Amino acid sequence: MQQQDFDFLVIGGGSGGVRASRVAASLGARVAVVESAQLGGTCVNVGCIPKKLLSHAAHFSQLAEEAKGFGWQLDKPQFDWPTLIANKDREIERLNGVYAKMLAGAGVNVIQGRATLSGPNSVLVNGQTLHARHILIATGGTPSLPDIPGVEHAISSNEAFHLKELPRRVVVVGGGYIAVEFASIFHGLGAETTLLHRSQQLLRGFDADLGLHLAQEMAHQGVAMRWREEIQAIEKQADGLHLQLKSGEQLVVDCVMYATGRVPLTAGLGLEAAGVKTNDKGAIEVDSHFTTNVPSIHAVGDVIDRMALTPVALAEGTVVAHHLFGQGGKSAPDYELVPTAVFSHPQVGTVGLSEEAARQRFGAVQIFQSSFRPLSNRMGGEPENVFLKLIVSKADQRVRGVHMVGEGAGELMQGFAVALQCGATKQQFDATI
Ligand code: FAD
């Protein structure tokens, strides 16, 4: 038998990979993690963290307006994009360092380089072959842009975090959570923003009312919404990017950002060499313990495309490490009751089933919903309404879904997620003072 360099070799030092390697090391395994870019992966470098910082920054323009209603006289606020980006980069660098320290402290070897599978127990990195008893693929995902003329002039969220200046006119393409978040960021920071989407529904996969309500609020704030529209070609001219639209119209802007989906990052990974199977979407197929069709190779996170969220990748990484090096016993996470926040303005928070999914599963459901203008918005002169919706299965009166659009919705949902995990009923909600 081949001499093994490691018990566990992890490809990708992002959310899932870092968690799995730390837990495995704490269980006594000899672990290495190979990372081709920065530790922390998408979430820390070009995902959750910088996005939340930019989203927070974008909120100040609205707060400054609201403050007037509460007696504050603020001079016209000025925003400086380079300051925001430099401070954001400094914070991320700090986090990269925290990850490196955390891994070193746990006894995990960090190898900088791009890894390629060369067999069921071997990985090629920096021209050297490393052998491991178990390999974990945690390479995440990557943005997918359409194949249209001039697409090289467009950016994805990856580049949006490093723009030299705030574009004056920007089009964000897409209707998912990354699209609405970035449209809110650009708009809040002062760019003339258009959200262009090929259908007429935002946040597909969420309760349909959330997308409807959010679209209304974003339009009220001044984001131009272009429905059932697509860009057919992009041409760079002296006065900006000329967009040829499907409707025949032309738009001239300074920046086009595509947020039209992400695909599992498996290109050049050597899956064929190791015999690892993927599905028709290119995601690695795994069983309930996150093992692929090759018994020594496992995969977690965005590369398996179950639910592309950091806490999900963390939970999956924990399960793998315990399964391989612990007493076992930890089962795959419950994907159904994961509370989800969308950091648009206003925010969206959701947990549980959409109305459509609940009707399909339970037949008879009861819907309780309300829309109101909160006290602070009245004083602040903000027209924004909060939207709340509760979905209850009629037969057993259990609350199956809680959905909200309004500031703080993301944080609020975490508490509701616990209640739903506990099987709370509508009567218990009502009885809570
Ligand atoms: P990643 O974190 O992507 O890590 C993969 C790592 O593998 C990367 O560091 C990459 O460099 C490395 N790698 C890839 N190939 C190789 C190779 N061959 N060799 C060596 N290293 C390799 N999730 C949330 O929960 N909340 C949010 O608010 C949120 N916001 C987001 C906003 C944006 C704009 C984006 C893009 C994503 C957001 N996400 C959010 C999703 C979240 O970032 C991902 O679900 C999470 O990072 C997935 O973790 P992962 O471990 O699967 O992959």
PDB file of N, CA, C and O in Angstrom, residues 180-248:
ATOM      1  N   VAL A 180     -30.317  41.467  -6.677  1.00  0.00           N
ATOM      2  CA  VAL A 180     -31.056  42.518  -5.957  1.00  0.00           C
ATOM      3  C   VAL A 180     -30.174  43.190  -4.906  1.00  0.00           C
ATOM      4  O   VAL A 180     -30.293  44.391  -4.656  1.00  0.00           O
ATOM      5  N   GLU A 181     -29.268  42.412  -4.325  1.00  0.00           N
ATOM      6  CA  GLU A 181     -28.371  43.019  -3.331  1.00  0.00           C
ATOM      7  C   GLU A 181     -27.472  44.061  -3.987  1.00  0.00           C
ATOM      8  O   GLU A 181     -27.302  45.171  -3.468  1.00  0.00           O
ATOM      9  N   PHE A 182     -26.888  43.711  -5.128  1.00  0.00           N
ATOM     10  CA  PHE A 182     -25.989  44.668  -5.781  1.00  0.00           C
ATOM     11  C   PHE A 182     -26.738  45.853  -6.369  1.00  0.00           C
ATOM     12  O   PHE A 182     -26.214  46.973  -6.374  1.00  0.00           O
ATOM     13  N   ALA A 183     -27.954  45.633  -6.857  1.00  0.00           N
ATOM     14  CA  ALA A 183     -28.734  46.776  -7.353  1.00  0.00           C
ATOM     15  C   ALA A 183     -28.971  47.741  -6.194  1.00  0.00           C
ATOM     16  O   ALA A 183     -28.854  48.965  -6.342  1.00  0.00           O
ATOM     17  N   SER A 184     -29.278  47.219  -5.013  1.00  0.00           N
ATOM     18  CA  SER A 184     -29.495  48.072  -3.843  1.00  0.00           C
ATOM     19  C   SER A 184     -28.207  48.775  -3.420  1.00  0.00           C
ATOM     20  O   SER A 184     -28.234  49.938  -3.016  1.00  0.00           O
ATOM     21  N   ILE A 185     -27.099  48.053  -3.509  1.00  0.00           N
ATOM     22  CA  ILE A 185     -25.811  48.661  -3.126  1.00  0.00           C
ATOM     23  C   ILE A 185     -25.497  49.832  -4.061  1.00  0.00           C
ATOM     24  O   ILE A 185     -25.246  50.956  -3.617  1.00  0.00           O
ATOM     25  N   PHE A 186     -25.521  49.576  -5.366  1.00  0.00           N
ATOM     26  CA  PHE A 186     -25.166  50.648  -6.319  1.00  0.00           C
ATOM     27  C   PHE A 186     -26.127  51.836  -6.184  1.00  0.00           C
ATOM     28  O   PHE A 186     -25.700  52.992  -6.179  1.00  0.00           O
ATOM     29  N   HIS A 187     -27.421  51.524  -6.048  1.00  0.00           N
ATOM     30  CA  HIS A 187     -28.398  52.610  -5.928  1.00  0.00           C
ATOM     31  C   HIS A 187     -28.158  53.412  -4.655  1.00  0.00           C
ATOM     32  O   HIS A 187     -28.130  54.653  -4.676  1.00  0.00           O
ATOM     33  N   GLY A 188     -27.976  52.707  -3.545  1.00  0.00           N
ATOM     34  CA  GLY A 188     -27.789  53.383  -2.260  1.00  0.00           C
ATOM     35  C   GLY A 188     -26.543  54.256  -2.240  1.00  0.00           C
ATOM     36  O   GLY A 188     -26.497  55.282  -1.564  1.00  0.00           O
ATOM     37  N   LEU A 189     -25.525  53.844  -2.993  1.00  0.00           N
ATOM     38  CA  LEU A 189     -24.277  54.617  -2.999  1.00  0.00           C
ATOM     39  C   LEU A 189     -24.330  55.772  -3.998  1.00  0.00           C
ATOM     40  O   LEU A 189     -23.390  56.555  -4.094  1.00  0.00           O
ATOM     41  N   GLY A 190     -25.413  55.844  -4.759  1.00  0.00           N
ATOM     42  CA  GLY A 190     -25.604  57.023  -5.606  1.00  0.00           C
ATOM     43  C   GLY A 190     -25.528  56.790  -7.105  1.00  0.00           C
ATOM     44  O   GLY A 190     -25.620  57.738  -7.878  1.00  0.00           O
ATOM     45  N   ALA A 191     -25.368  55.518  -7.541  1.00  0.00           N
ATOM     46  CA  ALA A 191     -25.320  55.267  -8.993  1.00  0.00           C
ATOM     47  C   ALA A 191     -26.747  55.224  -9.560  1.00  0.00           C
ATOM     48  O   ALA A 191     -27.683  54.823  -8.867  1.00  0.00           O
ATOM     49  N   GLU A 192     -26.859  55.621 -10.806  1.00  0.00           N
ATOM     50  CA  GLU A 192     -28.141  55.503 -11.517  1.00  0.00           C
ATOM     51  C   GLU A 192     -28.267  54.019 -11.876  1.00  0.00           C
ATOM     52  O   GLU A 192     -27.499  53.513 -12.704  1.00  0.00           O
ATOM     53  N   THR A 193     -29.194  53.319 -11.227  1.00  0.00           N
ATOM     54  CA  THR A 193     -29.171  51.850 -11.292  1.00  0.00           C
ATOM     55  C   THR A 193     -30.394  51.271 -11.988  1.00  0.00           C
ATOM     56  O   THR A 193     -31.528  51.655 -11.704  1.00  0.00           O
ATOM     57  N   THR A 194     -30.128  50.313 -12.872  1.00  0.00           N
ATOM     58  CA  THR A 194     -31.199  49.570 -13.540  1.00  0.00           C
ATOM     59  C   THR A 194     -31.041  48.100 -13.193  1.00  0.00           C
ATOM     60  O   THR A 194     -29.932  47.563 -13.251  1.00  0.00           O
ATOM     61  N   LEU A 195     -32.156  47.463 -12.839  1.00  0.00           N
ATOM     62  CA  LEU A 195     -32.148  46.011 -12.648  1.00  0.00           C
ATOM     63  C   LEU A 195     -32.862  45.413 -13.847  1.00  0.00           C
ATOM     64  O   LEU A 195     -34.033  45.723 -14.094  1.00  0.00           O
ATOM     65  N   LEU A 196     -32.141  44.598 -14.588  1.00  0.00           N
ATOM     66  CA  LEU A 196     -32.685  44.060 -15.835  1.00  0.00           C
ATOM     67  C   LEU A 196     -32.818  42.550 -15.681  1.00  0.00           C
ATOM     68  O   LEU A 196     -31.854  41.865 -15.332  1.00  0.00           O
ATOM     69  N   HIS A 197     -34.043  42.057 -15.923  1.00  0.00           N
ATOM     70  CA  HIS A 197     -34.282  40.643 -15.635  1.00  0.00           C
ATOM     71  C   HIS A 197     -35.108  40.013 -16.748  1.00  0.00           C
ATOM     72  O   HIS A 197     -36.027  40.638 -17.270  1.00  0.00           O
ATOM     73  N   ARG A 198     -34.794  38.776 -17.073  1.00  0.00           N
ATOM     74  CA  ARG A 198     -35.471  38.168 -18.231  1.00  0.00           C
ATOM     75  C   ARG A 198     -36.894  37.699 -17.925  1.00  0.00           C
ATOM     76  O   ARG A 198     -37.656  37.399 -18.825  1.00  0.00           O
ATOM     77  N   SER A 199     -37.260  37.571 -16.646  1.00  0.00           N
ATOM     78  CA  SER A 199     -38.652  37.235 -16.323  1.00  0.00           C
ATOM     79  C   SER A 199     -39.242  38.419 -15.568  1.00  0.00           C
ATOM     80  O   SER A 199     -38.689  39.514 -15.578  1.00  0.00           O
ATOM     81  N   GLN A 200     -40.395  38.170 -14.915  1.00  0.00           N
ATOM     82  CA  GLN A 200     -40.971  39.287 -14.168  1.00  0.00           C
ATOM     83  C   GLN A 200     -41.081  38.951 -12.696  1.00  0.00           C
ATOM     84  O   GLN A 200     -41.934  39.475 -11.994  1.00  0.00           O
ATOM     85  N   GLN A 201     -40.219  38.050 -12.238  1.00  0.00           N
ATOM     86  CA  GLN A 201     -40.280  37.682 -10.826  1.00  0.00           C
ATOM     87  C   GLN A 201     -38.894  37.697 -10.204  1.00  0.00           C
ATOM     88  O   GLN A 201     -37.975  37.031 -10.698  1.00  0.00           O
ATOM     89  N   LEU A 202     -38.780  38.448  -9.129  1.00  0.00           N
ATOM     90  CA  LEU A 202     -37.515  38.452  -8.399  1.00  0.00           C
ATOM     91  C   LEU A 202     -37.493  37.277  -7.423  1.00  0.00           C
ATOM     92  O   LEU A 202     -38.544  36.785  -7.000  1.00  0.00           O
ATOM     93  N   LEU A 203     -36.300  36.839  -7.048  1.00  0.00           N
ATOM     94  CA  LEU A 203     -36.098  35.843  -5.995  1.00  0.00           C
ATOM     95  C   LEU A 203     -36.872  34.546  -6.247  1.00  0.00           C
ATOM     96  O   LEU A 203     -37.634  34.081  -5.390  1.00  0.00           O
ATOM     97  N   ARG A 204     -36.702  33.994  -7.433  1.00  0.00           N
ATOM     98  CA  ARG A 204     -37.350  32.718  -7.765  1.00  0.00           C
ATOM     99  C   ARG A 204     -36.899  31.663  -6.734  1.00  0.00           C
ATOM    100  O   ARG A 204     -35.737  31.646  -6.325  1.00  0.00           O
ATOM    101  N   GLY A 205     -37.817  30.821  -6.330  1.00  0.00           N
ATOM    102  CA  GLY A 205     -37.491  29.812  -5.324  1.00  0.00           C
ATOM    103  C   GLY A 205     -37.911  30.251  -3.929  1.00  0.00           C
ATOM    104  O   GLY A 205     -38.092  29.435  -3.040  1.00  0.00           O
ATOM    105  N   PHE A 206     -38.088  31.567  -3.735  1.00  0.00           N
ATOM    106  CA  PHE A 206     -38.602  32.093  -2.469  1.00  0.00           C
ATOM    107  C   PHE A 206     -40.125  32.204  -2.619  1.00  0.00           C
ATOM    108  O   PHE A 206     -40.659  32.077  -3.718  1.00  0.00           O
ATOM    109  N   ASP A 207     -40.822  32.480  -1.535  1.00  0.00           N
ATOM    110  CA  ASP A 207     -42.247  32.756  -1.635  1.00  0.00           C
ATOM    111  C   ASP A 207     -42.450  33.914  -2.628  1.00  0.00           C
ATOM    112  O   ASP A 207     -41.774  34.948  -2.524  1.00  0.00           O
ATOM    113  N   ALA A 208     -43.383  33.722  -3.572  1.00  0.00           N
ATOM    114  CA  ALA A 208     -43.504  34.674  -4.684  1.00  0.00           C
ATOM    115  C   ALA A 208     -43.821  36.093  -4.201  1.00  0.00           C
ATOM    116  O   ALA A 208     -43.410  37.075  -4.838  1.00  0.00           O
ATOM    117  N   ASP A 209     -44.560  36.215  -3.080  1.00  0.00           N
ATOM    118  CA  ASP A 209     -44.919  37.550  -2.587  1.00  0.00           C
ATOM    119  C   ASP A 209     -43.700  38.369  -2.161  1.00  0.00           C
ATOM    120  O   ASP A 209     -43.742  39.591  -2.170  1.00  0.00           O
ATOM    121  N   LEU A 210     -42.624  37.678  -1.764  1.00  0.00           N
ATOM    122  CA  LEU A 210     -41.423  38.413  -1.337  1.00  0.00           C
ATOM    123  C   LEU A 210     -40.840  39.179  -2.518  1.00  0.00           C
ATOM    124  O   LEU A 210     -40.503  40.357  -2.405  1.00  0.00           O
ATOM    125  N   GLY A 211     -40.737  38.491  -3.658  1.00  0.00           N
ATOM    126  CA  GLY A 211     -40.187  39.126  -4.852  1.00  0.00           C
ATOM    127  C   GLY A 211     -41.054  40.290  -5.305  1.00  0.00           C
ATOM    128  O   GLY A 211     -40.547  41.358  -5.679  1.00  0.00           O
ATOM    129  N   LEU A 212     -42.374  40.090  -5.225  1.00  0.00           N
ATOM    130  CA  LEU A 212     -43.307  41.143  -5.654  1.00  0.00           C
ATOM    131  C   LEU A 212     -43.142  42.387  -4.788  1.00  0.00           C
ATOM    132  O   LEU A 212     -43.036  43.506  -5.281  1.00  0.00           O
ATOM    133  N   HIS A 213     -43.136  42.144  -3.479  1.00  0.00           N
ATOM    134  CA  HIS A 213     -43.051  43.268  -2.542  1.00  0.00           C
ATOM    135  C   HIS A 213     -41.706  43.987  -2.670  1.00  0.00           C
ATOM    136  O   HIS A 213     -41.644  45.217  -2.699  1.00  0.00           O
ATOM    137  N   LEU A 214     -40.640  43.205  -2.782  1.00  0.00           N
ATOM    138  CA  LEU A 214     -39.309  43.809  -2.898  1.00  0.00           C
ATOM    139  C   LEU A 214     -39.211  44.650  -4.177  1.00  0.00           C
ATOM    140  O   LEU A 214     -38.672  45.758  -4.159  1.00  0.00           O
ATOM    141  N   ALA A 215     -39.752  44.117  -5.273  1.00  0.00           N
ATOM    142  CA  ALA A 215     -39.691  44.853  -6.547  1.00  0.00           C
ATOM    143  C   ALA A 215     -40.385  46.210  -6.407  1.00  0.00           C
ATOM    144  O   ALA A 215     -39.874  47.239  -6.863  1.00  0.00           O
ATOM    145  N   GLN A 216     -41.542  46.183  -5.743  1.00  0.00           N
ATOM    146  CA  GLN A 216     -42.289  47.432  -5.534  1.00  0.00           C
ATOM    147  C   GLN A 216     -41.459  48.446  -4.756  1.00  0.00           C
ATOM    148  O   GLN A 216     -41.359  49.614  -5.111  1.00  0.00           O
ATOM    149  N   GLU A 217     -40.861  47.963  -3.667  1.00  0.00           N
ATOM    150  CA  GLU A 217     -40.105  48.873  -2.798  1.00  0.00           C
ATOM    151  C   GLU A 217     -38.864  49.414  -3.509  1.00  0.00           C
ATOM    152  O   GLU A 217     -38.523  50.592  -3.388  1.00  0.00           O
ATOM    153  N   MET A 218     -38.187  48.535  -4.253  1.00  0.00           N
ATOM    154  CA  MET A 218     -36.975  48.990  -4.949  1.00  0.00           C
ATOM    155  C   MET A 218     -37.333  50.020  -6.020  1.00  0.00           C
ATOM    156  O   MET A 218     -36.630  51.007  -6.215  1.00  0.00           O
ATOM    157  N   ALA A 219     -38.451  49.771  -6.709  1.00  0.00           N
ATOM    158  CA  ALA A 219     -38.886  50.722  -7.744  1.00  0.00           C
ATOM    159  C   ALA A 219     -39.228  52.069  -7.099  1.00  0.00           C
ATOM    160  O   ALA A 219     -38.863  53.125  -7.599  1.00  0.00           O
ATOM    161  N   HIS A 220     -39.926  52.031  -5.934  1.00  0.00           N
ATOM    162  CA  HIS A 220     -40.250  53.264  -5.191  1.00  0.00           C
ATOM    163  C   HIS A 220     -39.001  54.064  -4.881  1.00  0.00           C
ATOM    164  O   HIS A 220     -38.988  55.290  -4.928  1.00  0.00           O
ATOM    165  N   GLN A 221     -37.951  53.331  -4.509  1.00  0.00           N
ATOM    166  CA  GLN A 221     -36.707  54.020  -4.118  1.00  0.00           C
ATOM    167  C   GLN A 221     -35.994  54.646  -5.304  1.00  0.00           C
ATOM    168  O   GLN A 221     -35.092  55.449  -5.140  1.00  0.00           O
ATOM    169  N   GLY A 222     -36.335  54.167  -6.511  1.00  0.00           N
ATOM    170  CA  GLY A 222     -35.711  54.768  -7.692  1.00  0.00           C
ATOM    171  C   GLY A 222     -34.833  53.840  -8.509  1.00  0.00           C
ATOM    172  O   GLY A 222     -34.131  54.297  -9.414  1.00  0.00           O
ATOM    173  N   VAL A 223     -34.844  52.539  -8.190  1.00  0.00           N
ATOM    174  CA  VAL A 223     -34.128  51.590  -9.060  1.00  0.00           C
ATOM    175  C   VAL A 223     -35.018  51.353 -10.277  1.00  0.00           C
ATOM    176  O   VAL A 223     -36.192  51.016 -10.137  1.00  0.00           O
ATOM    177  N   ALA A 224     -34.466  51.543 -11.477  1.00  0.00           N
ATOM    178  CA  ALA A 224     -35.270  51.315 -12.695  1.00  0.00           C
ATOM    179  C   ALA A 224     -35.374  49.810 -12.929  1.00  0.00           C
ATOM    180  O   ALA A 224     -34.358  49.113 -12.941  1.00  0.00           O
ATOM    181  N   MET A 225     -36.607  49.300 -13.052  1.00  0.00           N
ATOM    182  CA  MET A 225     -36.789  47.853 -13.241  1.00  0.00           C
ATOM    183  C   MET A 225     -37.126  47.590 -14.710  1.00  0.00           C
ATOM    184  O   MET A 225     -38.084  48.146 -15.238  1.00  0.00           O
ATOM    185  N   ARG A 226     -36.355  46.736 -15.323  1.00  0.00           N
ATOM    186  CA  ARG A 226     -36.618  46.345 -16.719  1.00  0.00           C
ATOM    187  C   ARG A 226     -36.965  44.866 -16.720  1.00  0.00           C
ATOM    188  O   ARG A 226     -36.097  44.030 -16.500  1.00  0.00           O
ATOM    189  N   TRP A 227     -38.239  44.557 -16.934  1.00  0.00           N
ATOM    190  CA  TRP A 227     -38.690  43.162 -16.892  1.00  0.00           C
ATOM    191  C   TRP A 227     -38.679  42.542 -18.293  1.00  0.00           C
ATOM    192  O   TRP A 227     -38.818  43.239 -19.284  1.00  0.00           O
ATOM    193  N   ARG A 228     -38.613  41.247 -18.335  1.00  0.00           N
ATOM    194  CA  ARG A 228     -38.649  40.482 -19.599  1.00  0.00           C
ATOM    195  C   ARG A 228     -37.703  41.078 -20.634  1.00  0.00           C
ATOM    196  O   ARG A 228     -38.070  41.316 -21.771  1.00  0.00           O
ATOM    197  N   GLU A 229     -36.531  41.357 -20.186  1.00  0.00           N
ATOM    198  CA  GLU A 229     -35.551  42.015 -21.054  1.00  0.00           C
ATOM    199  C   GLU A 229     -34.217  41.266 -20.972  1.00  0.00           C
ATOM    200  O   GLU A 229     -33.906  40.641 -19.952  1.00  0.00           O
ATOM    201  N   GLU A 230     -33.472  41.302 -22.049  1.00  0.00           N
ATOM    202  CA  GLU A 230     -32.145  40.673 -22.066  1.00  0.00           C
ATOM    203  C   GLU A 230     -31.191  41.550 -22.853  1.00  0.00           C
ATOM    204  O   GLU A 230     -31.625  42.285 -23.737  1.00  0.00           O
ATOM    205  N   ILE A 231     -29.909  41.436 -22.553  1.00  0.00           N
ATOM    206  CA  ILE A 231     -28.904  42.155 -23.347  1.00  0.00           C
ATOM    207  C   ILE A 231     -28.428  41.205 -24.444  1.00  0.00           C
ATOM    208  O   ILE A 231     -28.070  40.061 -24.166  1.00  0.00           O
ATOM    209  N   GLN A 232     -28.445  41.696 -25.681  1.00  0.00           N
ATOM    210  CA  GLN A 232     -28.004  40.830 -26.779  1.00  0.00           C
ATOM    211  C   GLN A 232     -26.551  41.079 -27.163  1.00  0.00           C
ATOM    212  O   GLN A 232     -25.884  40.192 -27.664  1.00  0.00           O
ATOM    213  N   ALA A 233     -26.101  42.311 -26.957  1.00  0.00           N
ATOM    214  CA  ALA A 233     -24.700  42.612 -27.281  1.00  0.00           C
ATOM    215  C   ALA A 233     -24.248  43.832 -26.487  1.00  0.00           C
ATOM    216  O   ALA A 233     -25.070  44.684 -26.124  1.00  0.00           O
ATOM    217  N   ILE A 234     -22.955  43.869 -26.207  1.00  0.00           N
ATOM    218  CA  ILE A 234     -22.369  45.008 -25.484  1.00  0.00           C
ATOM    219  C   ILE A 234     -21.240  45.572 -26.347  1.00  0.00           C
ATOM    220  O   ILE A 234     -20.376  44.814 -26.801  1.00  0.00           O
ATOM    221  N   GLU A 235     -21.285  46.862 -26.558  1.00  0.00           N
ATOM    222  CA  GLU A 235     -20.217  47.471 -27.357  1.00  0.00           C
ATOM    223  C   GLU A 235     -19.603  48.617 -26.562  1.00  0.00           C
ATOM    224  O   GLU A 235     -20.337  49.463 -26.024  1.00  0.00           O
ATOM    225  N   LYS A 236     -18.288  48.632 -26.507  1.00  0.00           N
ATOM    226  CA  LYS A 236     -17.616  49.698 -25.748  1.00  0.00           C
ATOM    227  C   LYS A 236     -17.363  50.887 -26.665  1.00  0.00           C
ATOM    228  O   LYS A 236     -16.733  50.734 -27.718  1.00  0.00           O
ATOM    229  N   GLN A 237     -17.885  52.045 -26.297  1.00  0.00           N
ATOM    230  CA  GLN A 237     -17.628  53.261 -27.075  1.00  0.00           C
ATOM    231  C   GLN A 237     -17.087  54.339 -26.140  1.00  0.00           C
ATOM    232  O   GLN A 237     -17.049  54.139 -24.919  1.00  0.00           O
ATOM    233  N   ALA A 238     -16.748  55.478 -26.717  1.00  0.00           N
ATOM    234  CA  ALA A 238     -16.103  56.520 -25.905  1.00  0.00           C
ATOM    235  C   ALA A 238     -16.999  56.983 -24.757  1.00  0.00           C
ATOM    236  O   ALA A 238     -16.517  57.278 -23.657  1.00  0.00           O
ATOM    237  N   ASP A 239     -18.327  57.026 -24.984  1.00  0.00           N
ATOM    238  CA  ASP A 239     -19.216  57.550 -23.940  1.00  0.00           C
ATOM    239  C   ASP A 239     -19.748  56.466 -23.006  1.00  0.00           C
ATOM    240  O   ASP A 239     -20.622  56.725 -22.184  1.00  0.00           O
ATOM    241  N   GLY A 240     -19.272  55.255 -23.146  1.00  0.00           N
ATOM    242  CA  GLY A 240     -19.712  54.213 -22.227  1.00  0.00           C
ATOM    243  C   GLY A 240     -19.996  52.901 -22.943  1.00  0.00           C
ATOM    244  O   GLY A 240     -19.630  52.722 -24.114  1.00  0.00           O
ATOM    245  N   LEU A 241     -20.660  51.986 -22.236  1.00  0.00           N
ATOM    246  CA  LEU A 241     -21.008  50.691 -22.825  1.00  0.00           C
ATOM    247  C   LEU A 241     -22.388  50.799 -23.460  1.00  0.00           C
ATOM    248  O   LEU A 241     -23.353  51.183 -22.788  1.00  0.00           O
ATOM    249  N   HIS A 242     -22.470  50.480 -24.730  1.00  0.00           N
ATOM    250  CA  HIS A 242     -23.757  50.533 -25.426  1.00  0.00           C
ATOM    251  C   HIS A 242     -24.368  49.132 -25.378  1.00  0.00           C
ATOM    252  O   HIS A 242     -23.780  48.168 -25.869  1.00  0.00           O
ATOM    253  N   LEU A 243     -25.546  49.043 -24.780  1.00  0.00           N
ATOM    254  CA  LEU A 243     -26.197  47.742 -24.637  1.00  0.00           C
ATOM    255  C   LEU A 243     -27.325  47.625 -25.645  1.00  0.00           C
ATOM    256  O   LEU A 243     -28.237  48.474 -25.668  1.00  0.00           O
ATOM    257  N   GLN A 244     -27.255  46.594 -26.465  1.00  0.00           N
ATOM    258  CA  GLN A 244     -28.336  46.321 -27.401  1.00  0.00           C
ATOM    259  C   GLN A 244     -29.306  45.367 -26.705  1.00  0.00           C
ATOM    260  O   GLN A 244     -28.934  44.252 -26.345  1.00  0.00           O
ATOM    261  N   LEU A 245     -30.542  45.829 -26.494  1.00  0.00           N
ATOM    262  CA  LEU A 245     -31.493  45.002 -25.751  1.00  0.00           C
ATOM    263  C   LEU A 245     -32.384  44.192 -26.695  1.00  0.00           C
ATOM    264  O   LEU A 245     -32.575  44.560 -27.863  1.00  0.00           O
ATOM    265  N   LYS A 246     -32.944  43.111 -26.139  1.00  0.00           N
ATOM    266  CA  LYS A 246     -33.808  42.227 -26.935  1.00  0.00           C
ATOM    267  C   LYS A 246     -35.008  42.998 -27.481  1.00  0.00           C
ATOM    268  O   LYS A 246     -35.466  42.771 -28.595  1.00  0.00           O
ATOM    269  N   SER A 247     -35.496  43.952 -26.692  1.00  0.00           N
ATOM    270  CA  SER A 247     -36.672  44.731 -27.103  1.00  0.00           C
ATOM    271  C   SER A 247     -36.364  45.682 -28.255  1.00  0.00           C
ATOM    272  O   SER A 247     -37.256  46.320 -28.792  1.00  0.00           O
ATOM    273  N   GLY A 248     -35.083  45.805 -28.607  1.00  0.00           N
ATOM    274  CA  GLY A 248     -34.706  46.720 -29.684  1.00  0.00           C
ATOM    275  C   GLY A 248     -34.151  48.029 -29.155  1.00  0.00           C
ATOM    276  O   GLY A 248     -33.521  48.795 -29.876  1.00  0.00           O
TER     277      GLY A 248
END
